[in-house]
Coordinates of C-alpha atoms and ligand atoms in Angstrom, one line a residue:
M1 CA 0.0 0.0 0.0
K2 CA 1.5 3.3 -1.1
A3 CA -1.4 5.8 -1.0
V4 CA -4.7 6.7 0.6
I5 CA -7.2 8.5 -1.6
W6 CA -9.8 10.5 0.4
D7 CA -13.3 11.4 -0.6
V8 CA -14.4 14.6 1.0
D9 CA -18.1 15.1 1.7
G10 CA -19.3 12.5 4.2
T11 CA -15.9 11.0 4.6
L12 CA -13.6 13.7 5.9
A13 CA -16.6 15.5 7.6
E14 CA -20.4 15.3 7.7
T15 CA -20.7 18.3 5.4
E16 CA -23.9 17.5 3.6
R17 CA -26.9 18.0 6.0
D18 CA -25.5 20.9 8.0
G19 CA -23.1 22.4 5.4
H20 CA -24.1 22.1 1.7
R21 CA -27.9 21.7 2.4
V22 CA -28.0 24.8 4.7
A23 CA -25.9 26.8 2.2
F24 CA -28.3 25.8 -0.6
N25 CA -31.3 27.0 1.4
Q26 CA -29.5 30.3 2.1
A27 CA -28.8 30.6 -1.6
F28 CA -32.4 30.0 -2.5
E29 CA -33.4 32.7 -0.1
Q30 CA -30.8 35.1 -1.4
H31 CA -32.1 34.5 -5.0
G32 CA -35.7 35.3 -3.8
L33 CA -36.8 31.7 -4.4
P34 CA -39.3 29.9 -2.1
W35 CA -37.5 26.5 -2.5
R36 CA -36.1 24.8 0.7
W37 CA -34.6 21.4 1.0
S38 CA -35.5 19.4 4.2
A39 CA -32.8 17.1 5.7
E40 CA -34.9 14.2 4.4
R41 CA -35.3 15.5 0.9
Y42 CA -31.6 16.3 0.7
G43 CA -30.9 12.7 1.6
E44 CA -32.9 11.6 -1.5
L45 CA -31.1 14.1 -3.7
L46 CA -27.7 12.8 -2.7
A47 CA -28.3 10.1 -5.3
V48 CA -27.3 12.8 -7.7
T49 CA -23.6 13.7 -7.2
G50 CA -22.5 17.3 -7.8
G51 CA -24.3 20.2 -6.2
R52 CA -25.2 21.9 -9.5
E53 CA -26.3 18.6 -11.0
R54 CA -28.4 17.9 -7.9
L55 CA -30.1 21.3 -8.1
L56 CA -30.8 20.9 -11.8
F57 CA -32.3 17.4 -11.1
D58 CA -34.6 18.9 -8.4
M59 CA -35.6 21.8 -10.7
Q60 CA -36.5 19.4 -13.4
A61 CA -38.3 17.0 -11.1
R62 CA -40.5 19.9 -9.8
A63 CA -40.9 21.5 -13.2
V64 CA -40.1 25.0 -11.8
E65 CA -39.4 28.1 -13.8
P66 CA -37.6 28.9 -16.0
A67 CA -38.7 26.3 -18.5
D68 CA -36.1 27.1 -21.1
P69 CA -33.2 24.7 -20.5
H70 CA -30.5 27.3 -21.1
E71 CA -32.0 29.8 -18.6
R72 CA -32.6 27.0 -16.1
D73 CA -28.9 26.0 -16.4
A74 CA -27.8 29.6 -16.0
L75 CA -30.0 30.0 -12.9
A76 CA -28.6 26.8 -11.4
R77 CA -25.0 28.0 -12.0
R78 CA -25.8 31.3 -10.2
I79 CA -27.5 29.6 -7.3
H80 CA -24.7 27.1 -7.0
A81 CA -22.0 29.9 -7.0
T82 CA -23.9 31.6 -4.2
K83 CA -24.3 28.3 -2.4
N84 CA -20.5 27.8 -2.4
E85 CA -20.0 31.3 -1.0
M86 CA -22.5 30.5 1.8
Y87 CA -20.7 27.1 2.4
A88 CA -17.4 28.9 2.8
A89 CA -18.9 31.3 5.3
I90 CA -20.4 28.4 7.3
M91 CA -16.9 26.8 7.4
R92 CA -15.3 30.0 8.6
Q93 CA -17.9 30.7 11.2
S94 CA -19.4 27.6 12.9
G95 CA -17.4 25.0 10.9
I96 CA -18.0 21.3 10.7
P97 CA -15.6 18.9 12.6
L98 CA -13.6 16.2 10.8
R99 CA -15.1 12.8 11.5
P100 CA -13.4 11.1 14.4
G101 CA -10.2 9.2 13.5
V102 CA -9.7 11.1 10.2
R103 CA -7.0 13.4 11.5
V104 CA -5.3 10.4 13.3
L105 CA -5.2 8.4 10.0
M106 CA -3.9 11.4 8.0
E107 CA -1.1 11.8 10.5
Q108 CA -0.3 8.1 10.4
C109 CA -0.1 8.3 6.6
R110 CA 2.3 11.3 6.8
S111 CA 4.6 9.7 9.4
R112 CA 4.8 6.5 7.4
G113 CA 5.4 8.0 4.0
I114 CA 2.0 6.9 2.6
L115 CA 1.0 9.4 0.0
M116 CA -2.4 11.1 0.2
A117 CA -4.7 12.5 -2.4
I118 CA -8.2 14.0 -2.5
A119 CA -10.7 12.6 -5.1
T120 CA -14.0 14.4 -4.8
T121 CA -17.0 15.6 -6.8
T122 CA -17.2 18.8 -4.8
S123 CA -15.7 22.1 -5.9
R124 CA -12.1 23.0 -5.1
D125 CA -13.3 26.1 -3.2
N126 CA -15.3 23.9 -0.9
V127 CA -12.4 21.5 -0.2
T128 CA -10.2 24.6 0.5
A129 CA -12.8 26.0 2.9
L130 CA -13.1 22.8 4.9
L131 CA -9.4 21.8 5.0
R132 CA -8.1 25.3 5.7
A133 CA -10.3 25.3 8.8
H134 CA -8.9 22.0 10.0
L135 CA -5.3 21.7 8.7
G136 CA -4.5 25.4 8.4
E137 CA -3.3 27.7 5.6
N138 CA -0.8 25.0 4.4
W139 CA -3.4 22.3 4.1
R140 CA -2.5 21.6 0.5
E141 CA 1.0 20.3 1.5
W142 CA -0.7 17.3 3.2
F143 CA -1.8 16.0 -0.2
H144 CA 0.2 14.8 -3.3
A145 CA -2.8 15.5 -5.5
V146 CA -6.2 17.2 -5.1
V147 CA -8.7 16.3 -7.8
C148 CA -12.1 18.0 -7.6
G149 CA -15.4 18.3 -9.4
E150 CA -14.2 20.9 -11.9
D151 CA -11.3 18.7 -13.0
T152 CA -13.5 16.0 -14.4
A153 CA -15.9 15.7 -17.3
A154 CA -18.0 13.1 -15.4
K155 CA -18.7 12.9 -11.6
K156 CA -18.8 9.8 -9.4
P157 CA -19.9 7.0 -9.8
D158 CA -17.7 7.6 -12.9
P159 CA -14.1 6.5 -12.1
E160 CA -12.5 9.5 -13.8
V161 CA -11.6 11.3 -10.6
Y162 CA -9.8 8.2 -9.3
H163 CA -8.0 7.8 -12.7
L164 CA -6.7 11.3 -12.4
A165 CA -5.7 10.9 -8.7
L166 CA -3.8 7.6 -9.5
A167 CA -2.0 9.2 -12.4
A168 CA -1.0 12.2 -10.2
L169 CA 0.2 9.8 -7.4
Q170 CA 2.0 7.6 -9.9
V171 CA 0.7 4.5 -8.2
S172 CA -1.3 1.5 -9.6
P173 CA -4.9 1.1 -8.4
T174 CA -4.0 -1.9 -6.2
E175 CA -1.3 0.2 -4.5
A176 CA -3.9 2.6 -3.2
I177 CA -6.9 2.5 -0.8
A178 CA -9.9 4.7 -1.3
M179 CA -11.8 6.1 1.7
E180 CA -15.4 6.6 0.9
D181 CA -18.8 7.1 2.7
S182 CA -21.4 6.6 -0.1
P183 CA -22.5 4.1 -2.8
P184 CA -21.6 6.4 -5.7
G185 CA -18.2 7.0 -4.2
A186 CA -17.5 3.3 -3.6
L187 CA -18.7 2.5 -7.2
A188 CA -16.2 5.1 -8.6
A189 CA -13.3 3.6 -6.7
N190 CA -14.3 0.1 -7.7
A191 CA -14.6 1.0 -11.3
A192 CA -11.0 2.4 -11.2
G193 CA -9.9 -0.9 -9.5
V194 CA -9.0 0.8 -6.2
P195 CA -9.8 -1.3 -3.1
V196 CA -12.3 0.8 -1.1
V197 CA -12.8 1.2 2.7
V198 CA -16.2 2.6 3.5
A199 CA -16.9 4.5 6.7
R200 CA -20.6 4.9 6.2
G201 CA -21.8 8.5 6.1
A202 CA -24.8 9.6 8.1
Y203 CA -27.0 9.5 5.1
F204 CA -25.8 6.0 4.1
R205 CA -26.2 4.0 7.3
D206 CA -28.5 1.5 5.7
A207 CA -27.4 1.9 2.1
V208 CA -26.4 -1.1 0.0
F209 CA -22.8 -1.0 -1.1
S210 CA -21.2 -2.9 -4.0
T211 CA -17.8 -4.5 -3.5
V212 CA -15.7 -3.2 -0.6
L213 CA -12.5 -4.2 1.1
A214 CA -14.1 -3.3 4.4
I215 CA -17.1 -1.4 5.7
G216 CA -18.0 0.1 9.1
D217 CA -19.8 3.0 10.7
G218 CA -16.8 5.2 11.5
L219 CA -13.1 5.1 12.0
D220 CA -13.8 5.5 15.8
L221 CA -16.1 2.5 15.9
P222 CA -13.8 -0.5 15.3
A223 CA -16.4 -3.0 16.5
S224 CA -18.7 -2.0 13.7
W225 CA -16.4 -3.2 10.9
Q226 CA -16.8 -6.1 8.5
P227 CA -14.4 -7.9 8.1
P228 CA -13.5 -7.3 11.8
A229 CA -10.7 -4.8 12.5
L230 CA -7.4 -6.1 14.0
P231 CA -8.3 -7.3 17.4
T232 CA -4.7 -6.7 18.7
S233 CA -4.6 -3.0 17.7
A234 CA -4.0 -0.7 20.7
S235 CA -5.5 2.2 18.9
P236 CA -9.2 3.2 19.4
F237 CA -9.3 4.1 15.7
I238 CA -9.2 2.2 12.4
G239 CA -5.7 2.7 11.0
L240 CA -3.2 1.6 8.4
E241 CA -2.6 -1.7 10.2
D242 CA -6.2 -2.6 9.7
F243 CA -6.0 -1.7 6.0
E244 CA -2.9 -4.0 5.7
H245 CA -4.7 -6.7 7.7
W246 CA -7.7 -6.5 5.3
L247 CA -5.6 -6.6 2.2
A248 CA -3.6 -9.6 3.5
A249 CA -6.8 -11.4 4.5
R250 CA -8.3 -10.7 1.0
D251 CA -5.3 -12.0 -0.7
G252 CA -4.9 -15.0 1.6
H253 CA -8.4 -16.5 1.5
S254 CA -11.9 -15.7 0.2
M255 CA -14.0 -13.0 1.9
P256 CA -17.7 -13.1 2.8
A257 CA -20.1 -12.1 0.0
G258 CA -20.0 -8.4 -0.8
L259 CA -16.5 -8.0 0.4
V260 CA -13.4 -8.2 -1.7
Ligands
XBP1 C1 -20.3 14.9 -2.6 C2 -21.1 15.7 -3.6 C3 -21.0 17.2 -3.7 C4 -21.5 18.0 -2.5 C5 -21.7 19.4 -2.9 O1 -19.0 15.0 -3.0 O2 -21.9 15.1 -4.3 O3 -21.7 17.5 -4.8 O4 -22.7 17.5 -2.1 O5 -20.6 20.0 -3.5 P1 -17.9 13.9 -2.4 P2 -20.7 20.9 -4.8 O6 -17.4 13.2 -3.7 O7 -16.8 14.7 -1.8 O8 -18.5 12.9 -1.5 O9 -21.9 21.8 -4.6 O10 -19.4 21.6 -4.9 O11 -20.9 19.9 -6.0
MG2 MG1 -18.8 11.4 -0.1

C-alpha cells in the first residue's frame, strides 16, 4: 500500500446536511426563491452527485421556472455559486468537525510516508474552505494530489476522478486504498480498480454498497467493521494496520459475500 485517496463530503466530515444543504437553502433565499430542502429531501437528492447537477435534477423534477433549459442551467449556476460562498462562510464561522479518526489516520499516513490524495465531486473552493479550517493555511501540503469536481468531465460514480488521482500519485490502483462514505463514491473507486474502505456516512447508514474491502460506521467504531478490525490493535481508531490486515486477508483467502 503506497497511497490513501480520500473522498471529502461525508468521509472527511459530515458536510452534507448541516453544510451544503444549509448553504443551498440560504442561496435559494438570497435569490428570492421559495424552495427549501429538508434534511430528508436532501438525503434523497444525494443520489445525484455534484451540487449543481443535484439542483438541476430537483428543478426538473418539480418543473419549476424557468422552462427554457439554457435559462434554467444559468440560474442553477448562479445559485450554485452563491451556495459555495455560503458554504465557505459556514466553514469560517461555525465550521463542521472532521469525522473522528480522520486526522489520526492522516497523521499516520504522513509519518509512514503513505501518499495522500483527494478525489471528490465537490468544488475546489469547498475543499479549501473545509481543510483550511482544520489543517491550516498550508493544508495543500498534506496531499500529493487534489482532484475536484471541476477537474473531471463526469462525476462519481464515474471513475474519472480516481483515474486522475492515481495518475498524479503515480501508483497503480491496487497500491492505493480509497476512503469513501457513499455508494456512488464506492462505485467510482471500484470502477477504477482501487480497493475501497467505507466509513458509512450519516445519510448512508442502511445503504447497499457494492464490493468493498471493508465497511463500518466510522473510524472511531472498530467493533462495527466487517471484516473485523485487527483485534490486537492498541488504537481506538481504524488505521493503516487494519488496512494491511484486510488486504492480506483478502489475498490469503476468500471473503464473505459483498466484500473483496
Ligand atoms: C459529494 C457531492 C458534492 C457535494 C456538494 O462529494 O456530491 O456535490 O454534495 O458539493 P464527495 P458541490 O465526492 O466529496 O462525496 O456543490 O461543490 O458539488
Ligand atoms: Mg462522499
